[in-house]
XYZ file of C-alpha atoms in Angstrom:
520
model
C 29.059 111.516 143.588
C 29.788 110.293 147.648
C 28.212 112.420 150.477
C 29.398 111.249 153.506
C 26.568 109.836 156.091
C 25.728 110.916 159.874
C 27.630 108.792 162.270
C 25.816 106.357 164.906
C 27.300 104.623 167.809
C 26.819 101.171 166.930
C 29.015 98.558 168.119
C 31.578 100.492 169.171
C 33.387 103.989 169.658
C 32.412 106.457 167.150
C 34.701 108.798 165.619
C 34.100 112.565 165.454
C 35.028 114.446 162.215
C 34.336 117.878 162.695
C 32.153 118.726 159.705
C 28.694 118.403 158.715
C 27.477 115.286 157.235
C 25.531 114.882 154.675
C 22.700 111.797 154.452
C 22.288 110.072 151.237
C 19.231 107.749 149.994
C 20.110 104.282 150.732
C 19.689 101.481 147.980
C 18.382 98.641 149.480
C 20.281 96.099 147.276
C 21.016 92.110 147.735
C 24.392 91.361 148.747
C 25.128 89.053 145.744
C 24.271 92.331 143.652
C 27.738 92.858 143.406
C 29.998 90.758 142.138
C 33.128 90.407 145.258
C 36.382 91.443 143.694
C 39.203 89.917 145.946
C 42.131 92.195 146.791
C 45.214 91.775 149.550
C 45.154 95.413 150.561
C 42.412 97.286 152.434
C 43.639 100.625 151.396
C 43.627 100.851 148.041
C 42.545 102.431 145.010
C 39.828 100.817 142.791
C 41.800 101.760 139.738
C 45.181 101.398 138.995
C 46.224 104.385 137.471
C 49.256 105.242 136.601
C 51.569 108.737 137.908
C 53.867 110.145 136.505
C 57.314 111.689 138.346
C 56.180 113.547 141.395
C 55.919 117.098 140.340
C 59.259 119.428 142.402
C 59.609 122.426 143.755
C 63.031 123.732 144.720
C 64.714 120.259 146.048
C 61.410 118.994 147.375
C 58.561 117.226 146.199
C 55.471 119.186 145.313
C 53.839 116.362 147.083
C 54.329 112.128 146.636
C 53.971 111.207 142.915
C 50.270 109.219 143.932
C 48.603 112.107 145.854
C 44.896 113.833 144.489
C 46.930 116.305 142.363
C 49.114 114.692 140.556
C 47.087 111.429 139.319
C 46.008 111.205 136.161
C 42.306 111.400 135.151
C 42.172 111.247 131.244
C 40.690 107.379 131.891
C 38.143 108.189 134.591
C 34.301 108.023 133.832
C 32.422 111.281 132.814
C 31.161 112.109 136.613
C 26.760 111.992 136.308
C 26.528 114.925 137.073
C 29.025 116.472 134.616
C 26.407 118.251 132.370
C 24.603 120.255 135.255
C 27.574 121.298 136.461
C 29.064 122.586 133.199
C 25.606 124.307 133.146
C 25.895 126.244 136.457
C 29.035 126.894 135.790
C 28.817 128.202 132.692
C 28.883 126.027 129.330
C 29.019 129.290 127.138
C 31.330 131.257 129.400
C 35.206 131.386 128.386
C 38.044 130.482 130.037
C 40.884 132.927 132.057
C 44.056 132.399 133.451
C 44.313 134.324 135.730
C 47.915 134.858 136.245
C 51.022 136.273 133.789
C 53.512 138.535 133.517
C 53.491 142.709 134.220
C 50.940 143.897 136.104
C 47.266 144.538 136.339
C 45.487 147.288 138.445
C 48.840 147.977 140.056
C 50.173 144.704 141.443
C 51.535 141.007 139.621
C 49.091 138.699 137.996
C 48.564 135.172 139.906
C 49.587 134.097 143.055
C 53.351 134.439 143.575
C 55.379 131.327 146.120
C 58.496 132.125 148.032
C 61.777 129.406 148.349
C 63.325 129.800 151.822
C 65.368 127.836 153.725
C 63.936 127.580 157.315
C 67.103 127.693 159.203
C 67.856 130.956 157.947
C 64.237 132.147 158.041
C 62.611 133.924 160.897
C 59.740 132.265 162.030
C 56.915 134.135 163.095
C 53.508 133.031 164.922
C 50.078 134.454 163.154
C 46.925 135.648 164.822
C 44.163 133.901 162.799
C 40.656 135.280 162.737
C 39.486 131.447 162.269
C 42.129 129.748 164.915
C 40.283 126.808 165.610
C 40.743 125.446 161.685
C 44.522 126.812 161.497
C 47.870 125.552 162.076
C 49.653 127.298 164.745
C 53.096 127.218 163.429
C 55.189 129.135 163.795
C 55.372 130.161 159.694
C 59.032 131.076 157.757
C 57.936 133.896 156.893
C 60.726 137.022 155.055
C 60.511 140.272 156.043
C 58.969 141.234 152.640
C 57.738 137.751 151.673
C 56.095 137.730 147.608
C 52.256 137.893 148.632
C 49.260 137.875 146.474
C 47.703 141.049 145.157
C 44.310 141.632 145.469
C 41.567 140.597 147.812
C 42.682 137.141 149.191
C 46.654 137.948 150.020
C 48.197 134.326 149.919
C 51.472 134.399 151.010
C 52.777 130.402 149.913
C 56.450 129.431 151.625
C 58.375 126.265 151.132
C 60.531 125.375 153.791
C 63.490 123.596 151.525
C 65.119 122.836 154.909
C 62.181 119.997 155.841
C 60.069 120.162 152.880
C 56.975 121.591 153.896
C 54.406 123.652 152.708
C 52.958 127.015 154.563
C 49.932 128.573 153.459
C 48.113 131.988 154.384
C 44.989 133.822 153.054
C 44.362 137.097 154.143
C 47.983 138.019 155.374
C 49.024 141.513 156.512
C 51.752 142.860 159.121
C 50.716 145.095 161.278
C 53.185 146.484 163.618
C 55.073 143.747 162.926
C 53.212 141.329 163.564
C 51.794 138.976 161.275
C 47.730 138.812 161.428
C 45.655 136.454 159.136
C 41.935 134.733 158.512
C 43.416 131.248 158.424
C 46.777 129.068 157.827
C 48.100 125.496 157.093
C 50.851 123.588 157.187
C 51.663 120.671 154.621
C 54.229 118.132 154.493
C 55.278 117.549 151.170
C 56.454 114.295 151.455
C 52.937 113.032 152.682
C 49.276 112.567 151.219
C 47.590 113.349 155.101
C 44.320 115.856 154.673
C 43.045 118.429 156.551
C 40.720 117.651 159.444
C 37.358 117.259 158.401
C 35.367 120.676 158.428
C 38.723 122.643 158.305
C 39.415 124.928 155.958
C 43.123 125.900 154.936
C 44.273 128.915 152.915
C 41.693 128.358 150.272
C 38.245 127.768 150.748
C 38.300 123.989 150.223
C 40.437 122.976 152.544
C 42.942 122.155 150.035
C 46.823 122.878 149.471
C 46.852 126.006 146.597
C 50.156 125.712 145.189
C 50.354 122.321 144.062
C 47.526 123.077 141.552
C 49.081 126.667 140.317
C 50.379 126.631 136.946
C 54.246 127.782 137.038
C 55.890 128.920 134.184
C 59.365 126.937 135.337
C 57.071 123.719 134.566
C 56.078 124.888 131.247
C 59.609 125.715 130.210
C 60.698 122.113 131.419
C 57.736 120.912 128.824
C 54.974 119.218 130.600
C 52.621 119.752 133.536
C 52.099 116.855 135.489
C 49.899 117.905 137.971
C 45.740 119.220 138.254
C 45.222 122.609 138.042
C 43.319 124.999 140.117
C 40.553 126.636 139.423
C 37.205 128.911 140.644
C 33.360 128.853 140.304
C 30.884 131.162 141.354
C 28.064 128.893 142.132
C 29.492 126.252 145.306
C 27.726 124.121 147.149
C 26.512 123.189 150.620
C 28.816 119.815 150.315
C 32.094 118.886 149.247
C 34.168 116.100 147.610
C 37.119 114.302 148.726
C 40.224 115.130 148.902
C 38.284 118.895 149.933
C 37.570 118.909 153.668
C 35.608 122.684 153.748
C 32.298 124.394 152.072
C 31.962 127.917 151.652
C 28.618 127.942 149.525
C 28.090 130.552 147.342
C 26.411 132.116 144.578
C 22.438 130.584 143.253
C 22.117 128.470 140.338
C 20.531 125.095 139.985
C 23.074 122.672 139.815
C 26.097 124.452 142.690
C 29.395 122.462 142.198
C 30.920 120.890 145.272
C 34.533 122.118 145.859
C 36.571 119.271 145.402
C 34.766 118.229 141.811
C 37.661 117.673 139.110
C 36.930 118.527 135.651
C 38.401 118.004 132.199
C 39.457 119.185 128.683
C 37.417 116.708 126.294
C 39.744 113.891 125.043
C 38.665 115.029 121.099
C 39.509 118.870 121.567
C 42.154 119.497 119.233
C 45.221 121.341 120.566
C 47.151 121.149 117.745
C 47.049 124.708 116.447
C 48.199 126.327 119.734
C 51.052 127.434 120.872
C 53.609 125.449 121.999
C 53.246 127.017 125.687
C 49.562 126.671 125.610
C 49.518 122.959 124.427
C 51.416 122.379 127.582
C 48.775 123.532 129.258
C 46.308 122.238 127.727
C 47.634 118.825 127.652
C 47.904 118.823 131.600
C 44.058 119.770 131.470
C 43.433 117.118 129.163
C 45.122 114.675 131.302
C 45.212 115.877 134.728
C 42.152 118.115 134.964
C 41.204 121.224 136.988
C 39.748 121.707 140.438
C 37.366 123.239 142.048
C 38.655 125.262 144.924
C 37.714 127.898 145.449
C 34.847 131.061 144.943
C 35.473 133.391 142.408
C 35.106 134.666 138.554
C 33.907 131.365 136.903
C 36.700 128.982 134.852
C 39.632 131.173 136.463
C 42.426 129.242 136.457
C 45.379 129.845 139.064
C 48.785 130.059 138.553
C 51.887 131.583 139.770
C 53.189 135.486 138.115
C 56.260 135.488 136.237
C 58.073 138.190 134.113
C 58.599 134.986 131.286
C 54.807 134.147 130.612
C 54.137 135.245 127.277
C 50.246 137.251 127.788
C 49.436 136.604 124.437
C 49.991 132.650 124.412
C 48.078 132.736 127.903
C 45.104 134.427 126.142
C 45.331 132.320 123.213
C 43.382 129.818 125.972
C 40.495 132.500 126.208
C 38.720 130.216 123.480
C 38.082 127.439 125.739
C 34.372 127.776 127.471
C 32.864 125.391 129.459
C 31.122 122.818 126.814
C 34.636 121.636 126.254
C 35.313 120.420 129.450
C 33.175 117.214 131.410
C 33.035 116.693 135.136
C 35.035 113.453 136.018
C 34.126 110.899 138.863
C 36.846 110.557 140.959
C 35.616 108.315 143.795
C 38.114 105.234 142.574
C 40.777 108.133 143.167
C 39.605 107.763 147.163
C 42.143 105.804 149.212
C 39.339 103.460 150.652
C 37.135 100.839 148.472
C 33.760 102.086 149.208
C 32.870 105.685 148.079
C 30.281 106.005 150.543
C 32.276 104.147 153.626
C 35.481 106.776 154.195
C 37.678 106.362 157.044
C 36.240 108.541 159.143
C 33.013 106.495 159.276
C 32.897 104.101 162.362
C 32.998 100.639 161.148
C 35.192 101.645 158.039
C 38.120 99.257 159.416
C 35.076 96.068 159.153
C 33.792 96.895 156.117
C 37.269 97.223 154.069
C 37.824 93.640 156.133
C 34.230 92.322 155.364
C 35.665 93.188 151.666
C 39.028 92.140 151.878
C 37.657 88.209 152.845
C 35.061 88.486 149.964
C 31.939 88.527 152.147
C 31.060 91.045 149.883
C 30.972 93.413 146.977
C 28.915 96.256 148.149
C 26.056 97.040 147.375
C 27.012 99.319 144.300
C 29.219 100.318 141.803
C 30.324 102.929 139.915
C 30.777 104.297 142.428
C 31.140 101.509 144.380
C 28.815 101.271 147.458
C 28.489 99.472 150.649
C 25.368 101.177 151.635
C 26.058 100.995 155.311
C 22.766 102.356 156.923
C 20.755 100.245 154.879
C 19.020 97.021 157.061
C 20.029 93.489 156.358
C 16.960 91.145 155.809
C 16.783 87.619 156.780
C 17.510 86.632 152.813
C 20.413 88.227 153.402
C 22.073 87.478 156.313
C 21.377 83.833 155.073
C 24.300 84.778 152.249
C 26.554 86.228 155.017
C 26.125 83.371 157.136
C 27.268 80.963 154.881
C 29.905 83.151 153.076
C 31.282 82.872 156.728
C 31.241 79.888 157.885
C 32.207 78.414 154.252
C 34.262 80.876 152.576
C 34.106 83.843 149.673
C 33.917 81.193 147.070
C 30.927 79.083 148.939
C 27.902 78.383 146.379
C 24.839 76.546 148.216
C 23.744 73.264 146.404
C 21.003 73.998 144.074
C 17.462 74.448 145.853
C 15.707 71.520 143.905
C 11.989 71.524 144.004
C 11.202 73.363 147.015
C 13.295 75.350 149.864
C 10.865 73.718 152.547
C 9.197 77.229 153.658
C 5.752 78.724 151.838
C 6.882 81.709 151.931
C 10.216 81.231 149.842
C 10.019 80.040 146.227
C 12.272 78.080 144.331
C 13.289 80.683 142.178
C 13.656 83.159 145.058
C 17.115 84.869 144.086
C 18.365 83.759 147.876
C 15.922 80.367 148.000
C 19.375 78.339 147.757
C 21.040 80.210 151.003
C 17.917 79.823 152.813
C 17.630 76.436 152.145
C 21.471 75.666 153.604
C 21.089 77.772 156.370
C 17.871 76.150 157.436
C 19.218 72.356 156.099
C 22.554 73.278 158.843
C 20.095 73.585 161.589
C 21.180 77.987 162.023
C 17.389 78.595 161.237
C 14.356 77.084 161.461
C 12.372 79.975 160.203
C 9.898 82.778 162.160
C 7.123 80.245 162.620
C 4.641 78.380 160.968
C 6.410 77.152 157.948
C 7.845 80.525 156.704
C 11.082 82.279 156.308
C 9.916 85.843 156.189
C 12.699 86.593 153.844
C 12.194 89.999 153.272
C 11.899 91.041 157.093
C 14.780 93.049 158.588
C 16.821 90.884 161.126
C 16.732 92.124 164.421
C 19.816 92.565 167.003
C 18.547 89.657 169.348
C 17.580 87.440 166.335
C 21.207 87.986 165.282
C 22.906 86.954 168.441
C 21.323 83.525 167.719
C 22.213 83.351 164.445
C 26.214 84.059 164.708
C 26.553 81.981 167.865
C 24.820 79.216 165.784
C 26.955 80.007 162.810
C 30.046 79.490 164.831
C 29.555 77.066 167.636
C 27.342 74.470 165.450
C 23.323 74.246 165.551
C 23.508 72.314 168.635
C 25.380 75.149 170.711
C 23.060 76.609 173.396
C 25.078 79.320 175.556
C 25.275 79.134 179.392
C 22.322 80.145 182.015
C 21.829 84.133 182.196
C 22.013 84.306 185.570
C 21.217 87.605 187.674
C 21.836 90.335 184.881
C 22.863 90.092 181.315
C 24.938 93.487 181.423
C 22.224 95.621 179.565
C 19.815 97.966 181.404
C 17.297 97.398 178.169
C 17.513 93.033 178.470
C 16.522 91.362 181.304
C 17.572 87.877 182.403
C 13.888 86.730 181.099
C 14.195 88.363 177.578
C 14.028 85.309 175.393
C 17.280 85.963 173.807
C 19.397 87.381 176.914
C 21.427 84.349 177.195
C 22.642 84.644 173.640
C 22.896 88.149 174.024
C 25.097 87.667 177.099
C 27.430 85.609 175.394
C 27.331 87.089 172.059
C 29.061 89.819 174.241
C 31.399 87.659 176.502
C 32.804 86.437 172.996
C 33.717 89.928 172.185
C 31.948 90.040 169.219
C 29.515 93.076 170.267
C 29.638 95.677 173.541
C 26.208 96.754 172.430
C 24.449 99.845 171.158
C 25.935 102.269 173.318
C 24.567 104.109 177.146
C 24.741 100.498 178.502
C 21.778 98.982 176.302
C 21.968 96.626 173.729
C 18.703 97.590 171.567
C 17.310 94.077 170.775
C 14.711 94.904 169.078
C 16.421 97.528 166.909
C 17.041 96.035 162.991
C 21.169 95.435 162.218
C 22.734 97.545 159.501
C 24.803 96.337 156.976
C 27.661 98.353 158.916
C 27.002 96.372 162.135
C 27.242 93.252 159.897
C 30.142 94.163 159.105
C 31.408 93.985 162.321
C 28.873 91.385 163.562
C 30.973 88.944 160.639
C 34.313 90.371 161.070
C 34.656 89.450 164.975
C 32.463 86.221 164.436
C 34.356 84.233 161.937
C 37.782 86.360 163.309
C 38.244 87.665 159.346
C 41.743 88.784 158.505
């Protein structure tokens, strides 16, 4: 599971999602831990899974064959969490879909789409009771447009003329005009999100009809697409691709909009319906997702007079215990789950990555642990990795690493060794290493001016000011500092300081390594 982490101004500009972050316990792990994988791309998935033929709707594309809904997840891992979540759920409760054909309590079942073209479509501006997370639009909207019945009135429109998607919950004209709690617009030809924080027309943040189940797609023979589905129990944080939390409900274990589920490899479909084991199959292999409150295992899909009721409740069996949460953080376009590209120093991690400085600090998902402090043992591996390359190994540390303080066996003794042996260290004093200590921001300009320039290197005088209200020309390290920044390699910690004394993060490593050794 990824939470996403507060942002800090470190280094340089932060960016500023607008939604709540969520902090995380940071694994202090070596950064050998992880074997590095190399890889030419710094956008990419962590698994290559195959798609299928982008799913259509009129002449358009119900979205590019790779997006979040129409990937396959039948090979993912079972998600940790899968069991508790079944749980809260429900793992006794049964299955509805909640959408056919006739009516129920006086209006369609499911949520109904309309086909227009937008040149011939009036198109109408909405006055949304949550503005600030909407689209403006204007919205193609017919004079008696199919909307949903019931409580949440969706009216869905695709544009055929420019392929785009417009979505509305809680649509009603009034006088003619067109009033609403929120919209959004989606092009269809594109994988782009909503802002984070910002809902959509359902409460995730997330297109709806892309995961409806339509019966034109059953007749054709297969579903190749995720499905859409509701819990009563959500949580106070979300999953990717989901961009919104409405938490509701109490139970133990609330499910984060966003989590993807699926229909157990070994449940056997065989003596459904034809109809049905379309369905199920698409379950099986694409999943369902959470996105929305509502009745529990609900499952959306569009009304039409052709759905057979019976076949649909023939899927009243399934219950929860046949279905397992799946991990979907390899789905994620960036290579660490807990680094997205929202966070600041995403761009010099994915680089830091991309050069095989690293692996992370995790995996499964894999981690980069960003906030977490880089000790001296360490930085002696990044050092080295940079000046010599991904594929650098240290000659072995014979009988001693020449400090008291680091044995032989030490996992980094080797790196120390080199580090000290190229004259980039001589230690903190009397003999020792202090391996284990966090490396400070002033230590650090030292060490990557060394690192680069050769242990000789010794940067110009000071002079009157070193640029930082918090180092003074006598600071023991303001020369280095100085430079560190006339190099471009830092601009400091932010407010005109440069925090010396403060411990570096693996994120400002990152960055730190990136700008030193000018990584691709």
């Amino acid at each position: 599971m990824s939470r996403y982490y507060r942002i800090k101004m470190q280094d340089m500009k932060t960016k500023t999602p607008r939604h709540y972050f969520l902090t995380i316990i940071v694994l202090f792990m070596s950064v050998v831990a992880v074997p590095v994988s190399r890889t030419g791309s710094l956008q990419q998935n962590t698994k290559n899974i195959p798609a299928q033929a982008a799913p259509t709707i009129g002449s358009c594309p119900l979205f590019p064959s790779n997006n979040y809904w129409n990937t396959p997840v039948n090979t993912l891992p079972v998600n940790s969490l899968s069991t508790a979540w079944v749980n809260s759920i429900g793992a006794t409760r049964h299955f509805h879909m909640d959408f056919g054909s006739g009516t129920w309590d006086g209006g369609p079942i499911g949520i109904p789409f309309n086909i227009v073209s937008g040149s011939s479509t009036t198109k109408s501006y909405v006055n949304f009771y949550y503005p600030n997370e909407s689209d403006s639009g204007p919205y193609p909207l017919l004079a008696n447009p199919k909307i949903e019945y019931g409580s949440d009135h969706h009216i869905l429109t695709v544009d055929t003329d420019d392929c785009k998607l417009y979505e509305i919950y809680d649509a009603e004209k009034i006088n003619g005009q067109w009033d609403a709690g929120s919209g959004a617009i989606w092009d269809l030809n594109s994988n782009a999100l909503r802002p984070y924080g910002w809902t959509s027309a359902d409460a995730a943040g997330l297109p709806i009809l892309p995961g409806l189940v339509r019966y034109e797609e059953v007749a054709a023979g297969a579903i190749n697409h995720a499905l859409r589905f509701t819990v009563n129990c959500s949580a106070d944080y979300y999953l990717w691709p989901a961009r919104h939390i409405a938490p509701s409900g109490s139970c133990a274990n609330p499910v984060p909009f966003g989590a993807r589920f699926r229909l157990k490899a070994n449940y056997d479909i065989s003596g459904f319906s034809p109809q049905a084991q379309i369905i199920l199959q698409a379950m099986k292999t694409y999943g369902i997702v959470n996105a929305d409150n509502g009745s529990p295992w609900f499952v959306s899909g569009a009304p039409d007079e052709n759905w057979d009721n019976d076949v649909l409740h023939e899927l009243d069996i399934l219950s929860g215990s046949n279905f397992e949460a799946v991990e979907t953080a390899d789905l994620m376009p960036w290579i660490f789950s807990d680094v997205p590209d929202s966070y600041w120093a995403w761009n010099f991690v994915e680089r830091l990555y991309a050069a095989g400085i690293t692996g992370g600090c995790g995996v499964s998902p894999r981690r980069y642990c960003p906030e977490g402090i880089v000790t001296r043992a360490q930085m002696a591996v990044f050092l080295e990795r940079g000046i010599h390359g991904s594929s650098y190994n240290p000659p072995t540390v014979g009988g001693s690493t020449g400090f008291g303080d680091v044995d032989s066996t030490y996992w980094a003794g080797a790196w120390i060794k080199q580090l000290a042996g190229e004259g980039i260290t001589g230690g903190c004093g009397s003999g020792i290493y202090c391996p284990d200590s966090p490396v400070t921001r002033a230590q650090m300009a030292i060490f990557l001016l060394r690192s680069k320039h050769g242990a000789s290197y010794s940067p110009p005088a000071v002079g009157g000011s070193t640029g930082f209200g918090d180092v003074q020309p006598t600071y023991w390290a303001s020369a280095w500092i100085k430079q560190l920044v006339l190099e471009g390699i830092t601009a400091g910690c932010g407010s005109g300081n440069y925090c010396p004394e403060s411990p570096v993060t693996r994120a400002q490593m990152a960055v730190f390594l990136v700008r030193t050794f000018n990584l691709p």
